[in-house]
Short mmCIF file of C-alpha atoms in Angstrom, two decimals:
data_model
loop_
_atom_site.label_atom_id
_atom_site.label_comp_id
_atom_site.label_asym_id
_atom_site.label_seq_id
_atom_site.Cartn_x
_atom_site.Cartn_y
_atom_site.Cartn_z
CA UNK A 21 -82.92 -54.01 -79.15
CA UNK A 22 -80.39 -52.71 -81.70
CA UNK A 23 -77.57 -55.05 -82.58
CA UNK A 24 -74.23 -53.30 -82.08
CA UNK A 25 -72.06 -56.38 -82.54
CA UNK A 26 -70.50 -55.47 -85.91
CA UNK A 27 -67.33 -53.96 -87.35
CA UNK A 28 -67.63 -50.74 -89.25
CA UNK A 29 -65.80 -50.59 -92.62
CA UNK A 30 -63.89 -47.36 -93.05
CA UNK A 31 -65.22 -45.47 -96.01
CA UNK A 32 -61.74 -44.70 -97.38
CA UNK A 33 -61.14 -48.38 -98.16
CA UNK A 34 -63.52 -48.16 -101.09
CA UNK A 35 -61.65 -45.24 -102.64
CA UNK A 36 -59.57 -45.78 -105.76
CA UNK A 37 -56.00 -44.57 -105.38
CA UNK A 38 -54.58 -43.80 -108.84
CA UNK A 39 -51.01 -44.61 -109.68
CA UNK A 40 -48.65 -41.64 -109.92
CA UNK A 41 -48.30 -40.42 -113.48
CA UNK A 42 -44.82 -40.69 -114.99
CA UNK A 43 -42.84 -37.51 -115.40
CA UNK A 44 -39.85 -37.12 -117.69
CA UNK A 45 -36.67 -35.92 -116.01
CA UNK A 46 -34.28 -33.36 -117.45
CA UNK A 47 -32.10 -36.19 -118.77
CA UNK A 48 -35.12 -37.77 -120.47
CA UNK A 49 -35.96 -34.48 -122.19
CA UNK A 50 -32.38 -34.01 -123.40
CA UNK A 51 -32.39 -37.49 -124.90
CA UNK A 52 -35.85 -36.85 -126.37
CA UNK A 53 -34.44 -33.87 -128.27
CA UNK A 54 -31.46 -35.95 -129.43
CA UNK A 55 -33.78 -38.76 -130.55
CA UNK A 56 -35.97 -36.27 -132.43
CA UNK A 57 -32.98 -34.75 -134.26
CA UNK A 58 -31.62 -38.20 -135.02
CA UNK A 59 -34.95 -39.44 -136.39
CA UNK A 60 -35.38 -36.39 -138.65
CA UNK A 61 -31.85 -36.82 -140.00
CA UNK A 62 -32.49 -40.55 -140.48
CA UNK A 63 -35.59 -39.77 -142.53
CA UNK A 64 -33.69 -37.21 -144.62
CA UNK A 65 -30.23 -38.75 -144.92
CA UNK A 66 -31.32 -42.39 -144.73
CA UNK A 67 -34.63 -42.95 -146.48
CA UNK A 68 -34.43 -39.99 -148.88
CA UNK A 69 -30.71 -40.56 -149.36
CA UNK A 70 -31.26 -43.93 -150.98
CA UNK A 71 -29.85 -45.91 -148.04
CA UNK A 72 -26.22 -44.98 -148.57
CA UNK A 73 -23.68 -43.30 -146.26
CA UNK A 74 -26.38 -41.12 -144.69
CA UNK A 75 -28.30 -44.19 -143.52
CA UNK A 76 -25.13 -45.80 -142.14
CA UNK A 77 -24.31 -42.74 -140.02
CA UNK A 78 -27.84 -42.03 -138.79
CA UNK A 79 -28.81 -45.63 -138.00
CA UNK A 80 -25.55 -46.14 -136.09
CA UNK A 81 -26.05 -42.95 -134.08
CA UNK A 82 -29.61 -43.91 -133.15
CA UNK A 83 -28.40 -47.32 -131.99
CA UNK A 84 -25.69 -45.65 -129.89
CA UNK A 85 -28.32 -43.32 -128.38
CA UNK A 86 -30.19 -46.40 -127.14
CA UNK A 87 -27.06 -47.61 -125.35
CA UNK A 88 -26.31 -44.20 -123.80
CA UNK A 89 -29.93 -43.84 -122.67
CA UNK A 90 -29.72 -47.20 -120.91
CA UNK A 91 -27.13 -45.76 -118.50
CA UNK A 92 -26.48 -48.04 -115.54
CA UNK A 93 -28.12 -51.04 -117.16
CA UNK A 94 -26.32 -54.35 -117.30
CA UNK A 95 -24.81 -55.07 -120.72
CA UNK A 96 -23.99 -58.73 -121.29
CA UNK A 97 -21.44 -60.13 -123.72
CA UNK A 98 -24.27 -61.56 -125.82
CA UNK A 99 -26.00 -58.18 -125.97
CA UNK A 100 -22.74 -56.42 -126.80
CA UNK A 101 -22.02 -58.80 -129.69
CA UNK A 102 -25.54 -58.35 -131.11
CA UNK A 103 -25.23 -54.56 -130.83
CA UNK A 104 -21.80 -54.54 -132.49
CA UNK A 105 -23.03 -56.74 -135.35
CA UNK A 106 -26.10 -54.51 -135.79
CA UNK A 107 -23.93 -51.39 -136.14
CA UNK A 108 -21.46 -53.22 -138.40
CA UNK A 109 -24.30 -54.32 -140.69
CA UNK A 110 -25.12 -50.67 -141.50
CA UNK A 111 -21.68 -50.15 -143.09
CA UNK A 112 -22.74 -52.34 -146.01
CA UNK A 113 -25.13 -49.59 -147.15
CA UNK A 114 -22.28 -47.10 -147.66
CA UNK A 115 -20.02 -49.62 -149.40
CA UNK A 116 -22.15 -51.64 -151.83
CA UNK A 117 -25.36 -51.52 -153.85
CA UNK A 118 -26.25 -55.23 -154.05
CA UNK A 119 -30.01 -55.34 -153.25
CA UNK A 120 -30.44 -58.79 -151.70
CA UNK A 121 -28.04 -58.38 -148.77
CA UNK A 122 -29.10 -54.78 -148.24
CA UNK A 123 -32.66 -56.04 -147.84
CA UNK A 124 -31.60 -58.84 -145.46
CA UNK A 125 -29.34 -56.62 -143.36
CA UNK A 126 -31.93 -53.83 -143.14
CA UNK A 127 -34.28 -56.12 -141.20
CA UNK A 128 -31.36 -57.90 -139.55
CA UNK A 129 -30.29 -54.58 -138.01
CA UNK A 130 -33.62 -54.20 -136.20
CA UNK A 131 -33.64 -57.84 -135.06
CA UNK A 132 -30.11 -57.67 -133.64
CA UNK A 133 -30.87 -54.34 -131.99
CA UNK A 134 -34.02 -55.83 -130.44
CA UNK A 135 -31.98 -58.71 -128.98
CA UNK A 136 -29.43 -56.23 -127.61
CA UNK A 137 -32.24 -54.17 -126.05
CA UNK A 138 -33.63 -57.31 -124.39
CA UNK A 139 -30.25 -57.76 -122.74
CA UNK A 140 -29.57 -54.12 -121.89
CA UNK A 141 -32.98 -53.34 -120.40
CA UNK A 142 -33.45 -56.84 -118.93
CA UNK A 143 -37.01 -57.22 -120.20
CA UNK A 144 -36.73 -60.90 -120.99
CA UNK A 145 -39.13 -63.41 -119.49
CA UNK A 146 -37.58 -66.41 -121.23
CA UNK A 147 -34.03 -67.72 -121.19
CA UNK A 148 -31.93 -65.98 -123.85
CA UNK A 149 -30.35 -69.28 -124.89
CA UNK A 150 -33.68 -71.02 -125.54
CA UNK A 151 -35.93 -70.97 -128.61
CA UNK A 152 -38.55 -69.28 -126.42
CA UNK A 153 -36.46 -66.10 -126.62
CA UNK A 154 -38.15 -65.51 -130.00
CA UNK A 155 -41.23 -64.39 -128.03
CA UNK A 156 -39.14 -61.71 -126.31
CA UNK A 157 -37.79 -60.48 -129.65
CA UNK A 158 -41.31 -60.18 -131.06
CA UNK A 159 -42.41 -58.33 -127.93
CA UNK A 160 -39.60 -55.77 -128.29
CA UNK A 161 -40.14 -55.33 -132.04
CA UNK A 162 -43.92 -55.22 -132.34
CA UNK A 163 -45.45 -54.43 -128.92
CA UNK A 164 -43.06 -52.11 -127.07
CA UNK A 165 -43.01 -49.33 -129.72
CA UNK A 166 -46.79 -48.89 -129.50
CA UNK A 167 -47.75 -49.83 -125.94
CA UNK A 168 -45.92 -46.94 -124.23
CA UNK A 169 -46.96 -44.05 -126.50
CA UNK A 170 -49.95 -43.05 -124.35
CA UNK A 171 -47.72 -42.56 -121.27
CA UNK A 172 -44.49 -41.35 -122.85
CA UNK A 173 -45.71 -38.29 -124.75
CA UNK A 174 -47.70 -36.79 -121.83
CA UNK A 175 -44.73 -37.44 -119.53
CA UNK A 176 -42.55 -35.13 -121.66
CA UNK A 177 -44.91 -32.19 -121.08
CA UNK A 178 -45.97 -32.96 -117.49
CA UNK A 179 -44.65 -30.94 -114.53
CA UNK A 180 -43.17 -32.69 -111.54
CA UNK A 181 -45.33 -31.13 -108.83
CA UNK A 182 -45.61 -27.64 -107.26
CA UNK A 183 -41.86 -27.19 -107.02
CA UNK A 184 -41.66 -26.82 -110.78
CA UNK A 185 -44.52 -24.37 -111.14
CA UNK A 186 -42.25 -21.42 -111.68
CA UNK A 187 -39.95 -23.25 -114.04
CA UNK A 188 -40.07 -22.51 -117.72
CA UNK A 189 -42.93 -23.89 -119.71
CA UNK A 190 -40.61 -25.96 -121.87
CA UNK A 191 -43.17 -28.54 -122.82
CA UNK A 192 -45.74 -25.98 -123.91
CA UNK A 193 -43.14 -24.01 -125.86
CA UNK A 194 -41.97 -27.18 -127.64
CA UNK A 195 -45.56 -28.08 -128.49
CA UNK A 196 -46.13 -24.59 -129.90
CA UNK A 197 -43.01 -24.83 -132.06
CA UNK A 198 -44.10 -28.21 -133.43
CA UNK A 199 -47.51 -26.78 -134.31
CA UNK A 200 -45.85 -23.84 -136.08
CA UNK A 201 -43.74 -26.06 -138.34
CA UNK A 202 -46.45 -26.92 -140.92
CA UNK A 203 -47.52 -23.25 -141.08
CA UNK A 204 -43.93 -22.12 -141.65
CA UNK A 205 -43.57 -24.67 -144.43
CA UNK A 206 -46.29 -22.79 -146.32
CA UNK A 207 -45.39 -19.23 -145.32
CA UNK A 208 -41.60 -19.31 -145.84
CA UNK A 209 -41.72 -20.32 -149.56
CA UNK A 210 -44.22 -17.52 -150.17
CA UNK A 211 -41.91 -14.99 -148.46
CA UNK A 212 -39.00 -16.24 -150.57
CA UNK A 213 -41.01 -15.59 -153.73
CA UNK A 214 -42.19 -12.19 -152.51
CA UNK A 215 -38.84 -10.59 -151.60
CA UNK A 216 -35.40 -10.93 -153.21
CA UNK A 217 -33.48 -9.92 -150.07
CA UNK A 218 -35.28 -12.54 -147.99
CA UNK A 219 -34.66 -15.10 -150.73
CA UNK A 220 -30.91 -14.40 -150.58
CA UNK A 221 -30.97 -14.68 -146.78
CA UNK A 222 -32.47 -18.17 -147.08
CA UNK A 223 -30.60 -19.14 -150.23
CA UNK A 224 -29.97 -22.65 -148.86
CA UNK A 225 -33.71 -23.27 -149.21
CA UNK A 226 -35.43 -23.79 -152.54
CA UNK A 227 -38.90 -24.71 -153.66
CA UNK A 228 -37.57 -28.10 -154.75
CA UNK A 229 -36.34 -28.84 -151.22
CA UNK A 230 -39.66 -28.04 -149.49
CA UNK A 231 -41.27 -31.50 -150.11
CA UNK A 232 -38.09 -33.18 -148.86
CA UNK A 233 -38.11 -31.09 -145.68
CA UNK A 234 -41.80 -31.78 -145.09
CA UNK A 235 -41.33 -35.52 -145.49
CA UNK A 236 -38.23 -35.53 -143.27
CA UNK A 237 -39.97 -33.66 -140.45
CA UNK A 238 -43.24 -35.60 -140.62
CA UNK A 239 -41.68 -39.04 -141.00
CA UNK A 240 -38.97 -38.17 -138.48
CA UNK A 241 -41.59 -37.20 -135.89
CA UNK A 242 -43.44 -40.48 -136.43
CA UNK A 243 -40.18 -42.39 -136.08
CA UNK A 244 -39.34 -40.40 -132.94
CA UNK A 245 -42.69 -41.24 -131.31
CA UNK A 246 -42.11 -44.95 -131.89
CA UNK A 247 -38.44 -45.10 -130.90
CA UNK A 248 -38.42 -42.79 -127.88
CA UNK A 249 -41.68 -44.22 -126.55
CA UNK A 250 -40.07 -47.62 -126.76
CA UNK A 251 -36.88 -46.49 -124.97
CA UNK A 252 -38.72 -44.45 -122.29
CA UNK A 253 -41.35 -47.07 -121.53
CA UNK A 254 -38.82 -49.90 -121.20
CA UNK A 255 -36.72 -47.93 -118.70
CA UNK A 256 -39.81 -47.02 -116.66
CA UNK A 257 -41.34 -50.53 -116.87
CA UNK A 258 -44.72 -49.34 -118.17
CA UNK A 259 -45.23 -52.62 -120.02
CA UNK A 260 -45.98 -55.02 -117.20
CA UNK A 261 -44.69 -58.46 -118.03
CA UNK A 262 -44.63 -61.56 -115.85
CA UNK A 263 -41.53 -62.65 -114.00
CA UNK A 264 -39.05 -64.98 -115.65
CA UNK A 265 -40.93 -67.99 -117.01
CA UNK A 266 -39.10 -71.30 -116.46
CA UNK A 267 -39.01 -73.95 -119.16
CA UNK A 268 -42.01 -76.25 -119.16
CA UNK A 269 -41.49 -79.84 -118.10
CA UNK A 270 -41.68 -82.42 -120.87
CA UNK A 271 -44.38 -85.04 -120.70
CA UNK A 272 -43.92 -87.66 -123.43
CA UNK A 273 -42.50 -91.02 -122.25
CA UNK A 274 -39.43 -92.64 -123.75
CA UNK A 275 -41.01 -95.55 -125.67
CA UNK A 276 -43.00 -93.71 -128.39
CA UNK A 277 -40.24 -91.17 -129.02
CA UNK A 278 -37.57 -93.86 -129.24
CA UNK A 279 -39.60 -96.01 -131.62
CA UNK A 280 -40.43 -92.98 -133.76
CA UNK A 281 -36.85 -91.72 -134.11
CA UNK A 282 -35.49 -95.28 -134.34
CA UNK A 283 -37.68 -96.13 -137.32
CA UNK A 284 -36.59 -92.99 -139.15
CA UNK A 285 -32.92 -93.63 -138.33
CA UNK A 286 -33.16 -97.23 -139.65
CA UNK A 287 -34.23 -96.01 -143.10
CA UNK A 288 -31.58 -93.29 -143.03
CA UNK A 289 -28.95 -96.00 -142.52
CA UNK A 290 -30.34 -98.06 -145.42
CA UNK A 291 -30.47 -95.00 -147.66
CA UNK A 292 -26.92 -93.97 -146.76
CA UNK A 293 -25.52 -97.44 -147.43
CA UNK A 294 -27.32 -97.83 -150.77
CA UNK A 295 -26.22 -94.37 -152.00
CA UNK A 296 -22.76 -94.13 -150.42
CA UNK A 297 -20.95 -93.79 -153.77
CA UNK A 298 -23.45 -91.30 -155.11
CA UNK A 299 -23.15 -89.06 -152.08
CA UNK A 300 -19.37 -88.94 -151.76
CA UNK A 301 -18.38 -88.74 -155.44
CA UNK A 302 -18.47 -84.94 -155.34
CA UNK A 303 -15.57 -84.89 -152.87
CA UNK A 304 -13.34 -86.35 -155.61
CA UNK A 305 -14.56 -83.81 -158.18
CA UNK A 306 -16.42 -86.42 -160.25
CA UNK A 307 -20.06 -87.00 -161.10
CA UNK A 308 -21.48 -90.54 -161.01
CA UNK A 309 -22.39 -92.11 -164.35
CA UNK A 310 -23.82 -89.82 -166.99
CA UNK A 311 -25.35 -87.31 -164.55
CA UNK A 312 -24.67 -83.70 -165.56
CA UNK A 313 -23.00 -81.50 -162.90
CA UNK A 314 -25.94 -79.08 -162.96
CA UNK A 315 -28.50 -81.80 -162.23
CA UNK A 316 -26.11 -83.39 -159.74
CA UNK A 317 -25.81 -80.18 -157.69
CA UNK A 318 -29.52 -79.29 -157.86
CA UNK A 319 -30.54 -82.77 -156.80
CA UNK A 320 -28.09 -82.71 -153.91
CA UNK A 321 -29.44 -79.44 -152.60
CA UNK A 322 -33.07 -80.54 -152.98
CA UNK A 323 -32.39 -83.73 -151.00
CA UNK A 324 -30.52 -81.81 -148.36
CA UNK A 325 -33.12 -79.08 -147.95
CA UNK A 326 -36.17 -81.33 -147.59
CA UNK A 327 -34.56 -83.92 -145.33
CA UNK A 328 -32.80 -81.36 -143.15
CA UNK A 329 -35.98 -79.35 -142.59
CA UNK A 330 -37.77 -82.56 -141.56
CA UNK A 331 -34.88 -83.49 -139.28
CA UNK A 332 -34.88 -80.03 -137.69
CA UNK A 333 -38.57 -80.39 -136.85
CA UNK A 334 -38.00 -83.89 -135.45
CA UNK A 335 -35.08 -82.82 -133.26
CA UNK A 336 -36.92 -79.73 -132.07
CA UNK A 337 -39.96 -81.64 -130.86
CA UNK A 338 -37.95 -84.49 -129.38
CA UNK A 339 -35.80 -82.08 -127.36
CA UNK A 340 -38.89 -80.14 -126.34
CA UNK A 341 -41.18 -83.02 -125.38
CA UNK A 342 -38.99 -85.87 -124.12
CA UNK A 343 -38.76 -86.55 -120.41
CA UNK A 344 -35.48 -85.85 -118.64
CA UNK A 345 -33.23 -87.59 -116.14
CA UNK A 346 -31.58 -85.02 -113.93
CA UNK A 347 -32.39 -82.33 -116.49
CA UNK A 348 -30.82 -84.29 -119.36
CA UNK A 349 -32.45 -86.15 -122.23
CA UNK A 350 -32.29 -89.91 -121.70
CA UNK A 351 -29.28 -91.51 -123.36
CA UNK A 352 -31.12 -93.83 -125.82
CA UNK A 353 -33.14 -90.92 -127.25
CA UNK A 354 -30.12 -88.62 -127.21
CA UNK A 355 -28.11 -91.24 -129.11
CA UNK A 356 -30.73 -91.68 -131.84
CA UNK A 357 -31.18 -87.90 -132.16
CA UNK A 358 -27.41 -87.52 -132.38
CA UNK A 359 -27.37 -89.96 -135.32
CA UNK A 360 -30.10 -87.97 -137.11
CA UNK A 361 -28.13 -84.79 -136.45
CA UNK A 362 -24.86 -86.22 -137.77
CA UNK A 363 -26.68 -87.67 -140.78
CA UNK A 364 -28.01 -84.18 -141.54
CA UNK A 365 -24.51 -82.70 -141.25
CA UNK A 366 -23.30 -85.37 -143.66
CA UNK A 367 -26.02 -84.45 -146.14
CA UNK A 368 -25.04 -80.78 -145.86
CA UNK A 369 -21.36 -81.59 -146.43
CA UNK A 370 -22.04 -83.69 -149.54
CA UNK A 371 -24.52 -81.18 -150.97
CA UNK A 372 -22.04 -78.35 -150.36
CA UNK A 373 -19.32 -80.31 -152.15
CA UNK A 374 -21.67 -80.77 -155.10
CA UNK A 375 -22.34 -77.05 -155.23
CA UNK A 376 -18.59 -76.30 -155.15
CA UNK A 377 -18.15 -78.73 -158.05
CA UNK A 378 -20.95 -76.96 -159.92
CA UNK A 379 -19.36 -73.53 -159.35
CA UNK A 380 -15.95 -74.75 -160.50
CA UNK A 381 -17.49 -75.97 -163.78
CA UNK A 382 -19.90 -73.13 -164.56
CA UNK A 383 -18.90 -70.16 -162.39
CA UNK A 384 -20.71 -68.25 -159.66
CA UNK A 385 -24.22 -66.85 -159.59
CA UNK A 386 -26.15 -65.21 -156.77
CA UNK A 387 -28.29 -68.33 -156.27
CA UNK A 388 -25.28 -70.63 -156.10
CA UNK A 389 -23.46 -68.45 -153.57
CA UNK A 390 -26.49 -67.87 -151.33
CA UNK A 391 -27.30 -71.59 -151.51
CA UNK A 392 -23.78 -72.43 -150.31
CA UNK A 393 -24.00 -69.87 -147.50
CA UNK A 394 -27.37 -71.28 -146.46
CA UNK A 395 -25.81 -74.74 -146.24
CA UNK A 396 -23.06 -73.42 -143.97
CA UNK A 397 -25.55 -71.62 -141.71
CA UNK A 398 -27.71 -74.74 -141.52
CA UNK A 399 -24.67 -76.78 -140.50
CA UNK A 400 -24.13 -74.46 -137.51
CA UNK A 401 -27.78 -74.93 -136.48
CA UNK A 402 -27.37 -78.72 -136.44
CA UNK A 403 -24.06 -78.40 -134.61
CA UNK A 404 -25.77 -76.32 -131.91
CA UNK A 405 -28.54 -78.92 -131.53
CA UNK A 406 -25.95 -81.72 -131.34
CA UNK A 407 -24.19 -80.01 -128.44
CA UNK A 408 -27.53 -79.29 -126.78
CA UNK A 409 -28.40 -83.01 -126.74
CA UNK A 410 -25.55 -83.74 -124.34
CA UNK A 411 -25.10 -80.39 -122.58
CA UNK A 412 -28.38 -79.13 -121.19
CA UNK A 413 -26.99 -75.72 -120.18
CA UNK A 414 -25.61 -74.95 -123.64
CA UNK A 415 -27.27 -71.69 -124.89
CA UNK A 416 -27.93 -73.03 -128.38
CA UNK A 417 -30.13 -70.08 -129.42
CA UNK A 418 -27.37 -67.59 -128.65
CA UNK A 419 -24.95 -69.70 -130.68
CA UNK A 420 -27.36 -69.83 -133.63
CA UNK A 421 -28.06 -66.07 -133.52
CA UNK A 422 -24.41 -65.04 -133.34
CA UNK A 423 -23.17 -67.46 -136.03
CA UNK A 424 -26.03 -66.58 -138.39
CA UNK A 425 -25.45 -62.86 -137.85
CA UNK A 426 -21.70 -63.20 -138.42
CA UNK A 427 -22.30 -65.15 -141.65
CA UNK A 428 -24.88 -62.62 -142.90
CA UNK A 429 -22.75 -59.56 -142.10
CA UNK A 430 -19.66 -61.22 -143.60
CA UNK A 431 -21.55 -61.99 -146.80
CA UNK A 432 -22.78 -58.40 -146.90
CA UNK A 433 -19.26 -57.00 -146.43
CA UNK A 434 -17.87 -59.37 -149.06
CA UNK A 435 -20.59 -58.15 -151.47
CA UNK A 436 -22.27 -60.73 -153.67
CA UNK A 437 -21.87 -58.85 -156.95
CA UNK A 438 -18.20 -58.01 -156.38
CA UNK A 439 -17.37 -61.59 -155.38
CA UNK A 440 -19.25 -63.11 -158.33
CA UNK A 441 -17.88 -60.73 -160.97
CA UNK A 442 -14.30 -61.01 -159.68
CA UNK A 443 -14.37 -64.82 -159.54
CA UNK A 444 -16.00 -65.33 -162.94
CA UNK A 445 -13.76 -62.88 -164.80
CA UNK A 446 -10.59 -64.13 -163.08
CA UNK A 447 -11.51 -67.78 -163.68
CA UNK A 448 -12.25 -67.04 -167.34
CA UNK A 449 -8.99 -65.17 -167.91
CA UNK A 450 -6.99 -67.92 -166.16
CA UNK A 451 -8.62 -70.64 -168.26
CA UNK A 452 -10.56 -72.30 -165.40
CA UNK A 453 -13.82 -71.34 -167.15
CA UNK A 454 -14.23 -71.79 -170.89
CA UNK A 455 -16.50 -68.76 -171.20
CA UNK A 456 -17.72 -65.81 -169.19
CA UNK A 457 -21.43 -65.20 -168.58
CA UNK A 458 -21.83 -61.76 -170.15
CA UNK A 459 -25.60 -61.76 -169.60
CA UNK A 460 -25.03 -62.05 -165.86
CA UNK A 461 -22.51 -59.20 -165.89
CA UNK A 462 -25.05 -57.03 -167.72
CA UNK A 463 -27.63 -57.60 -164.98
CA UNK A 464 -25.22 -56.57 -162.22
CA UNK A 465 -24.86 -53.10 -160.78
CA UNK A 466 -21.85 -50.86 -160.43
CA UNK A 467 -19.80 -53.54 -158.65
CA UNK A 468 -19.29 -55.32 -161.99
CA UNK A 469 -17.88 -52.27 -163.81
CA UNK A 470 -14.18 -52.73 -162.82
CA UNK A 471 -14.31 -56.36 -163.97
CA UNK A 472 -16.08 -55.56 -167.22
CA UNK A 473 -13.26 -53.09 -167.91
CA UNK A 474 -10.76 -55.93 -167.51
CA UNK A 475 -12.46 -57.64 -170.46
CA UNK A 476 -11.84 -54.68 -172.77
CA UNK A 477 -8.39 -56.06 -173.54
CA UNK A 478 -9.52 -59.69 -173.75
CA UNK A 479 -7.96 -61.86 -176.45
CA UNK A 480 -11.42 -62.77 -177.77
CA UNK A 481 -12.45 -59.82 -179.99
CA UNK A 482 -16.16 -60.45 -179.45
CA UNK A 483 -15.78 -60.30 -175.66
CA UNK A 484 -13.59 -57.18 -175.91
CA UNK A 485 -16.10 -55.43 -178.18
CA UNK A 486 -18.99 -56.40 -175.89
CA UNK A 487 -17.12 -54.97 -172.87
CA UNK A 488 -16.52 -51.63 -174.64
CA UNK A 489 -20.15 -51.32 -175.71
CA UNK A 490 -21.37 -52.29 -172.25
CA UNK A 491 -19.25 -49.63 -170.57
CA UNK A 492 -20.36 -47.03 -173.11
CA UNK A 493 -24.04 -47.86 -172.55
CA UNK A 494 -23.62 -47.72 -168.78
CA UNK A 495 -21.76 -44.40 -169.04
CA UNK A 496 -24.57 -42.87 -171.11
CA UNK A 497 -27.25 -44.19 -168.79
CA UNK A 498 -25.39 -42.91 -165.72
CA UNK A 499 -24.86 -39.52 -167.38
CA UNK A 500 -28.54 -39.11 -168.23
CA UNK A 501 -30.13 -40.60 -165.09
CA UNK A 502 -27.86 -39.32 -162.32
CA UNK A 503 -28.62 -36.05 -160.57
CA UNK A 504 -25.64 -33.64 -160.64
CA UNK A 505 -26.31 -32.37 -157.11
CA UNK A 506 -25.87 -35.91 -155.72
CA UNK A 507 -22.12 -35.93 -156.36
CA UNK A 508 -21.27 -33.65 -153.44
CA UNK A 509 -24.10 -34.82 -151.17
CA UNK A 510 -22.98 -37.03 -148.28
CA UNK A 511 -26.40 -38.66 -148.16
CA UNK A 512 -25.89 -40.36 -151.53
CA UNK A 513 -22.24 -41.34 -151.08
CA UNK A 514 -21.53 -44.98 -151.88
CA UNK A 515 -18.09 -46.48 -152.48
CA UNK A 516 -19.21 -48.85 -155.25
CA UNK A 517 -21.15 -46.13 -157.07
CA UNK A 518 -18.24 -43.65 -156.92
CA UNK A 519 -15.72 -46.25 -158.12
CA UNK A 520 -17.95 -47.22 -161.05
CA UNK A 521 -18.57 -43.58 -161.99
CA UNK A 522 -14.84 -42.82 -162.21
CA UNK A 523 -14.40 -45.71 -164.64
CA UNK A 524 -17.52 -44.93 -166.69
CA UNK A 525 -16.52 -41.28 -167.15
CA UNK A 526 -13.60 -42.51 -169.29
CA UNK A 527 -16.02 -44.24 -171.68
CA UNK A 528 -18.55 -41.42 -171.94
CA UNK A 529 -18.82 -40.29 -175.60
CA UNK A 530 -17.56 -36.78 -176.28
CA UNK A 531 -20.87 -35.79 -177.91
CA UNK A 532 -23.01 -36.83 -174.90
CA UNK A 533 -25.63 -34.22 -174.07
CA UNK A 534 -25.99 -32.61 -170.69
CA UNK A 535 -29.07 -34.09 -168.95
CA UNK A 536 -30.17 -30.64 -167.67
CA UNK A 537 -29.54 -28.37 -170.66
CA UNK A 538 -29.88 -31.05 -173.41
CA UNK A 539 -26.82 -29.53 -175.07
#
């Protein structure tokens, strides 16, 4: 007898139902064109323009495109501040030529923009005020640009169903134009050579400009693929990420942490008491004993750097691993950690005073200024951790990011070379410094030129003669090495370079040869 006591499984349950493929809307395609134009101009005016005014304009416009594309998204105060600082950092490239801060702010621009994107597109899985937010920044910077390429590019050329069958084949036409670009790059120069009338028609093109155009288009297209894929995929949520991840509960008991931090704090107290005169003597402008100011300042910074890094690691792990009472760190541990934090701030203050003493005796250098700025930034980090010990909801990571960004952008806008040259020359002429470091002025770029000119009339004939020869050498070098077509090109405009050139033209010898004609 056949058993009929069973439940049949519908065959359709075993079928795979594919997810609908993404399709770019008309707004997406308009922004794609704007992104493409912006990326090509960034490649041409930014990278080929030597990172001057062209880079400032193009990088700012691309950042603004991101904001406009994120229409309707929530923009927090934190995200707005990061975005504003990112755009402000690009102005340094059109004002100054100092390489260190240009290098720092170039990468700082992308980091601040990544943080702003995390806020605008709400793709965070960790709290923005926690150290775990670093994982979100890395995700936006290194994963998002590549993970959405496979879905973004086809979406730009995909139709949105039968209703759009009769619409124009915009995607196919755009693809055909892109394929024709490399062919035209070969054919057009040949046509220019073959016919004079056609050459006059395209007089704005020259054989010398063809490699620049090729690089701008190719590199711009690569940049477009990365940037627009990132923007499109984040708005469409292609990159599946888990929901918001709460902070992990700490697991270490109070006893071992308290004994560990207590032992360290005990020796810090002994060390502070035994060296109290040594540490605070810099506040009075004196050095203890026969110690030279140079050794005094270097030793202070070395002590500060090593101990503060150790203390940062200690505080980080204690805050991360200690058990809580009502969400707060237990008072005995918080008290000991607060002492370590304050001790670190005291070290920073004394080391900074030593560096100020050193600068007042021997003048400024790039290392001395950046060291002092690093001390100030480190003090804000310890201040944030100190507040975090007693206020569990304090967004210490936001505080650290904003203060560090403000300090970096401020240092970039102040310009290291301008600040150093102005201080050293002014201090020398006022008698605060016994001599001026001419070797350092020689190593500087165009920012030092106005201050070297001030030494032309110096009362010391050797300094005055050196200043004249230095300006003459710089004028000759600038005359020979600079390209004449750069003067009227917005891509290469830089305030410091233009100011220096106006001064150097006055010291150019009358018999200087033209760099193009050699006459």
